[in-house]
Coordinates of C-alpha atoms and ligand atoms in Angstrom, one line a residue:
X284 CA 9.5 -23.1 4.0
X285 CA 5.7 -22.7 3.8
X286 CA 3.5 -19.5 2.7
X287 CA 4.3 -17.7 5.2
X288 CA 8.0 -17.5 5.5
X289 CA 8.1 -16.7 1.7
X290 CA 6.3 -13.8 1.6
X291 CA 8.8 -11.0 2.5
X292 CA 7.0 -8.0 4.9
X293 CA 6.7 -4.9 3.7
X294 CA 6.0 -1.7 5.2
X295 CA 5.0 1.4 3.5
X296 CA 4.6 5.1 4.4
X297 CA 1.8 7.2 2.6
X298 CA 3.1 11.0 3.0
X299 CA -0.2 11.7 1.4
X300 CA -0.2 15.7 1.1
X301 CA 2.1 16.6 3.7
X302 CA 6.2 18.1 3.3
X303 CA 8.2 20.9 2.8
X304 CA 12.0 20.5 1.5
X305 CA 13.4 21.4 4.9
X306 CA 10.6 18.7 6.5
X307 CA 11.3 16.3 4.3
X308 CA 15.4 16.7 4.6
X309 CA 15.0 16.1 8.3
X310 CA 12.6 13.0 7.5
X311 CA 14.3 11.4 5.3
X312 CA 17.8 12.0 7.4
X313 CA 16.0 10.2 10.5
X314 CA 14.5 7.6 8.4
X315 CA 18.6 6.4 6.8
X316 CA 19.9 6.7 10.3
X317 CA 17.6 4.7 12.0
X318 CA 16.9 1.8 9.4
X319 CA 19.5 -0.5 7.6
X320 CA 17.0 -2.8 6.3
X321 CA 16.4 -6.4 6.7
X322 CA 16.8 -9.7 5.2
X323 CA 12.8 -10.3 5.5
X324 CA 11.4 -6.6 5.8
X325 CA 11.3 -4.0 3.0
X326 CA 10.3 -0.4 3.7
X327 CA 9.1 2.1 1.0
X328 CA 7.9 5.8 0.9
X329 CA 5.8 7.4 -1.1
X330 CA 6.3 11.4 -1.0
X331 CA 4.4 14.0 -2.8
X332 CA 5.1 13.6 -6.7
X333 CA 7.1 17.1 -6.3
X334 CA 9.2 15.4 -3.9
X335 CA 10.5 12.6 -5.4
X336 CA 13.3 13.6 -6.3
X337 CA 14.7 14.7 -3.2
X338 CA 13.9 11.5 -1.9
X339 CA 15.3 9.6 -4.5
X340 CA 18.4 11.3 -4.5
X341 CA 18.2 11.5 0.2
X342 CA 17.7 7.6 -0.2
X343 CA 20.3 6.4 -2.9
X344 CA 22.4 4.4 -0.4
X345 CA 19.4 3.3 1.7
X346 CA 17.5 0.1 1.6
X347 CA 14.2 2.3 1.6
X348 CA 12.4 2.0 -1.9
X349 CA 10.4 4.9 -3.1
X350 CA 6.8 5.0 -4.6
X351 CA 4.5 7.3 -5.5
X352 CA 0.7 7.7 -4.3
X353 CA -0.9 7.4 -7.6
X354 CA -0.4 7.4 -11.7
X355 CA -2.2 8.3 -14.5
X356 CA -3.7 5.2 -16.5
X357 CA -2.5 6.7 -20.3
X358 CA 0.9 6.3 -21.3
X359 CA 1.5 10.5 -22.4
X360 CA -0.4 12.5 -24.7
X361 CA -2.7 15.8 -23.4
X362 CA -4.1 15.1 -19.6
X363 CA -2.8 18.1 -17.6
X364 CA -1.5 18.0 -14.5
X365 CA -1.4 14.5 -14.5
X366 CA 1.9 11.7 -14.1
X367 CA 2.5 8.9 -15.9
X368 CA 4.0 5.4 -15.4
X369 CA 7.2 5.7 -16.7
X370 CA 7.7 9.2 -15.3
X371 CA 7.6 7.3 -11.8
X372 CA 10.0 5.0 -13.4
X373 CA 12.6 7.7 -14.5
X374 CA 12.5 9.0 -11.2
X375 CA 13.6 5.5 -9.5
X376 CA 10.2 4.7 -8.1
X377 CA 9.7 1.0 -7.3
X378 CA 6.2 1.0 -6.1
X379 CA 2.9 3.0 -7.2
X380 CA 0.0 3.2 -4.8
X381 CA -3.4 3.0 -6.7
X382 CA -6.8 3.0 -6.0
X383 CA -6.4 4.7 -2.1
X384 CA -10.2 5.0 -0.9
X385 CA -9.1 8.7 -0.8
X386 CA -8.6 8.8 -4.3
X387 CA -11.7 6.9 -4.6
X388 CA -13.8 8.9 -2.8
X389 CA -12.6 12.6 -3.4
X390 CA -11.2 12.0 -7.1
X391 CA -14.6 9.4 -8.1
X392 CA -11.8 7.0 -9.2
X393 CA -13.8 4.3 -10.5
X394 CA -13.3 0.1 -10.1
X395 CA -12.5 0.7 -13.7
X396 CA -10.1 3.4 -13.5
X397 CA -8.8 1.6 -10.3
X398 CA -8.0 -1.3 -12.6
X399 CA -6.2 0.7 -15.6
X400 CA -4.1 2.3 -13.4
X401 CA -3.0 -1.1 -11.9
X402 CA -2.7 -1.9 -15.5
X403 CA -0.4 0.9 -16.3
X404 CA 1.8 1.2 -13.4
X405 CA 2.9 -2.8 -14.1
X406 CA 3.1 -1.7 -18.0
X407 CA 5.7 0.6 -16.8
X408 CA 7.7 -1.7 -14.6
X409 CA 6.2 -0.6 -11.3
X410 CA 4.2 -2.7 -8.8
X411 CA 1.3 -1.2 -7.7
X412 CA -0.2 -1.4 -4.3
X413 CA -3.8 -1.9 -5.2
X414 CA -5.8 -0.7 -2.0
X415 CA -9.3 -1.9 -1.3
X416 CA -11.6 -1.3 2.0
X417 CA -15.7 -1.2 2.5
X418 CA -17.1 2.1 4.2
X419 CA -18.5 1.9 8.1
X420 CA -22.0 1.6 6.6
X421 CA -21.0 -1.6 4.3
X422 CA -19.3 -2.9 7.0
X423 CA -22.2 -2.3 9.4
X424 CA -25.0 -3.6 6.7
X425 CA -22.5 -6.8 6.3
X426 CA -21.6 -6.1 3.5
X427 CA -18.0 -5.2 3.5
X428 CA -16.6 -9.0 1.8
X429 CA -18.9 -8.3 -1.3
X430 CA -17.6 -4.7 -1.5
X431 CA -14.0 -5.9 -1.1
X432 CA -14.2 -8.3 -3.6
X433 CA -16.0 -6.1 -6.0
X434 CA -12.9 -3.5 -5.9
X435 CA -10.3 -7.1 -6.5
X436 CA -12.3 -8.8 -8.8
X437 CA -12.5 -5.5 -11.1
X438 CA -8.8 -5.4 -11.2
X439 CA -8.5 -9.3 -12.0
X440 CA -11.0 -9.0 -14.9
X441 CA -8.5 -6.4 -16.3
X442 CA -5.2 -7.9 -15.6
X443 CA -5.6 -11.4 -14.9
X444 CA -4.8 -13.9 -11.7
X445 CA -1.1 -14.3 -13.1
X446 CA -0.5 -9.8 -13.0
X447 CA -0.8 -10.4 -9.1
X448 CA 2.8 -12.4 -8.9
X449 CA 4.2 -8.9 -9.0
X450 CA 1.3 -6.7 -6.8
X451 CA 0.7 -5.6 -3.4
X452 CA -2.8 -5.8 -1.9
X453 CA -3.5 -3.5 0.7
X454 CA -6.6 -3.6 2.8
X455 CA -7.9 -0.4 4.5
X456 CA -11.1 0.1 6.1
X457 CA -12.7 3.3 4.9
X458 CA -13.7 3.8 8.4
X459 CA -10.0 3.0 9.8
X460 CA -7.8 5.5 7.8
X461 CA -6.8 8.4 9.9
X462 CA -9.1 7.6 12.5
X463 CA -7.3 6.3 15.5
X464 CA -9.5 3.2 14.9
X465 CA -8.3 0.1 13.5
X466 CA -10.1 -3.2 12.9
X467 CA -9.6 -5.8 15.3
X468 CA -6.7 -8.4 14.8
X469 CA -10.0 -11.1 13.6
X470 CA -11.7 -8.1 11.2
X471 CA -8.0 -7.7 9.6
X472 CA -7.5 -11.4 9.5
X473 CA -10.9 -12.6 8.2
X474 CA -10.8 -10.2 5.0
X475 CA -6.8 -10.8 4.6
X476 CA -8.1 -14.3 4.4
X477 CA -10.8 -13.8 2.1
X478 CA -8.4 -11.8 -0.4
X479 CA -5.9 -14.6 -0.7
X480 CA -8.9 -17.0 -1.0
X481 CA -9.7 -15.1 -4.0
X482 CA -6.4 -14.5 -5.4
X483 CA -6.5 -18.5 -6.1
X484 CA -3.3 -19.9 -7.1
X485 CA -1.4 -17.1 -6.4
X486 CA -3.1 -16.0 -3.4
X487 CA -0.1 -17.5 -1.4
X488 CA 2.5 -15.4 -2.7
X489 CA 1.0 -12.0 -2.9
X490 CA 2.0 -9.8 0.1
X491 CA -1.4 -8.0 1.8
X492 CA -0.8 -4.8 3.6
X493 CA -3.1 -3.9 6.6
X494 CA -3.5 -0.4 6.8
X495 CA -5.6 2.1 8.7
X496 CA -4.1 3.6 12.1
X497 CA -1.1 1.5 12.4
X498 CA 1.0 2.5 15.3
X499 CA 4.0 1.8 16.9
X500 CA 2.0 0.1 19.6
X501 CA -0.4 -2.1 17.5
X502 CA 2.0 -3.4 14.8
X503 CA 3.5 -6.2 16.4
X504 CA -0.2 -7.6 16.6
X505 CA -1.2 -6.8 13.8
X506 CA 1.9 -8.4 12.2
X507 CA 1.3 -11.5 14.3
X508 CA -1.7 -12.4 12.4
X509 CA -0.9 -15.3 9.7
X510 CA -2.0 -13.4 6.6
X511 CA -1.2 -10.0 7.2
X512 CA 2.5 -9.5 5.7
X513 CA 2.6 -5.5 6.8
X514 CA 1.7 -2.4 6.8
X515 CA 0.5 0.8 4.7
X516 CA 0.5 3.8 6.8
X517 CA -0.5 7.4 6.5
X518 CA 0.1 9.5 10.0
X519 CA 2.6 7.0 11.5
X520 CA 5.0 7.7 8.4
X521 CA 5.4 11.2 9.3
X522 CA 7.6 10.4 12.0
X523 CA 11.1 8.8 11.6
X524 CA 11.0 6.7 14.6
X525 CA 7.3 5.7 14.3
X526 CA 8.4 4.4 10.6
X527 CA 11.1 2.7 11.6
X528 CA 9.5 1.2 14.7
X529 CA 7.3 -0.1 12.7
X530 CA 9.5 -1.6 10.1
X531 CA 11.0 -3.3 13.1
X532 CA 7.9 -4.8 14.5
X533 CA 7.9 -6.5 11.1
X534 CA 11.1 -8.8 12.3
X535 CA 9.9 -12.0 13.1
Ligands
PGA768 P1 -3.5 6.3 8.6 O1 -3.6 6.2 7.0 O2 -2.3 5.4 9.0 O3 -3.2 7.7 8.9 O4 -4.7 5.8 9.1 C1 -3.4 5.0 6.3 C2 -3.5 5.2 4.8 O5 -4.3 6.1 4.4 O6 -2.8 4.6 4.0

């Protein structure tokens, strides 16, 4: 078996700010009836933090795994309004995303803060999905590999190569994300590429997201590229069927 056909896909569906109960009831029903899971694919959702527990308790006897779309870096103590690790835990979350160039850019979360969050979330038994992307303007100056591997190399400093055995990577071009654009299939690949280069030893086991206007009808593409091992998606998870079409495009 080489690289490629050990790393399981995943698929994961950023609600971002968006539900209601009775949204999220109809969601979640269309999301159990129409995926069973797979022996290769994984799916996850991460609803808003008040909703977690309705879609804990809507996906009990699904295959779906829940995350959440952030978490604070401190353990408890006096930062209001804020969740922490093992909350996420208690309420049977699996994955944490951190570091979402939203976040980044409309919260100033820092490299830094980026990297004790990743810290945190794996302190309290969740994998993170650490997200990193350059801007339009980077990528236009050239300089979108050095701004990638800024945001990565930040996190390994913290946590080490070896913390990356249980992490996501996801890769989202600033410019990309709720755009209608995406990066070609050779944009995706070439940083996908770079990121494993990077991860070193374990750069061959880590799965690396693509994520940034993923659709029903780009997936399969996208998914046929050698290092991309799924997808993180915003707008696309906001529909039952475009989830699970997706999740399916991830069948090899
Ligand atoms: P999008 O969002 O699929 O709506 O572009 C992706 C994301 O922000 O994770």
């Amino acid at each position: 078996m080489n690289e490629r056909q050990r790393r399981r896909r995943l698929v994961v569906g950023n609600w971002k700010m968006n539900g209601s109960r009775a949204a999220n009831a109809g969601l979640l029903k269309g999301i159990t009836d129409l995926w069973s899971g797979h022996a290769n694919v994984d799916a996850a959702i991460c609803p808003p933090f008040v909703y977690l527990e309705q879609a804990s308790e809507a996906l009990a006897q699904s295959p779906v795994a829940l995350g959440a779309q952030t978490v604070n870096e401190h353990d408890a103590g006096a930062y209001t309004g804020e969740i922490a690790g093992s909350m996420l835990k208690d309420l049977g979350c699996r994955y944490v995303i951190v570091g979402h160039n939203e976040r980044r850019r409309m919260q100033s979360e820092t490299d830094a803060q980026v990297a004790d969050k990743f810290h945190a979330a794996q302190q309290a038994g969740l994998t993170p999905i650490l997200c990193v992307g350059e801007s339009e303007q980077e990528r236009e100056s050239g300089h979108a590999l050095e701004t990638i591997g800024r945001q990565l190399s930040t996190v390994v400093n913290r946590v080490g190569l070896q913390a990356f055995d249980k992490a996501v990577v996801a890769y989202e071009p600033v410019w990309a994300v709720g755009t209608g654009k995406t990066a070609t299939p050779e944009q995706a690949e070439e940083v996908h590429r770079f990121l494993r280069a990077e991860l070193g030893t374990v750069g061959g086991d880590v799965q690396i997201l693509y994520g940034g206007s993923v659709k029903p009808g780009n997936a399969k593409q996208l998914f046929a590229l050698p290092d991309i091992d799924g997808a993180l998606l915003g707008g696309a998870s906001l529909s039952a069927d475009d989830f699970v079409a997706i999740c399916k495009a991830a069948i090899e």
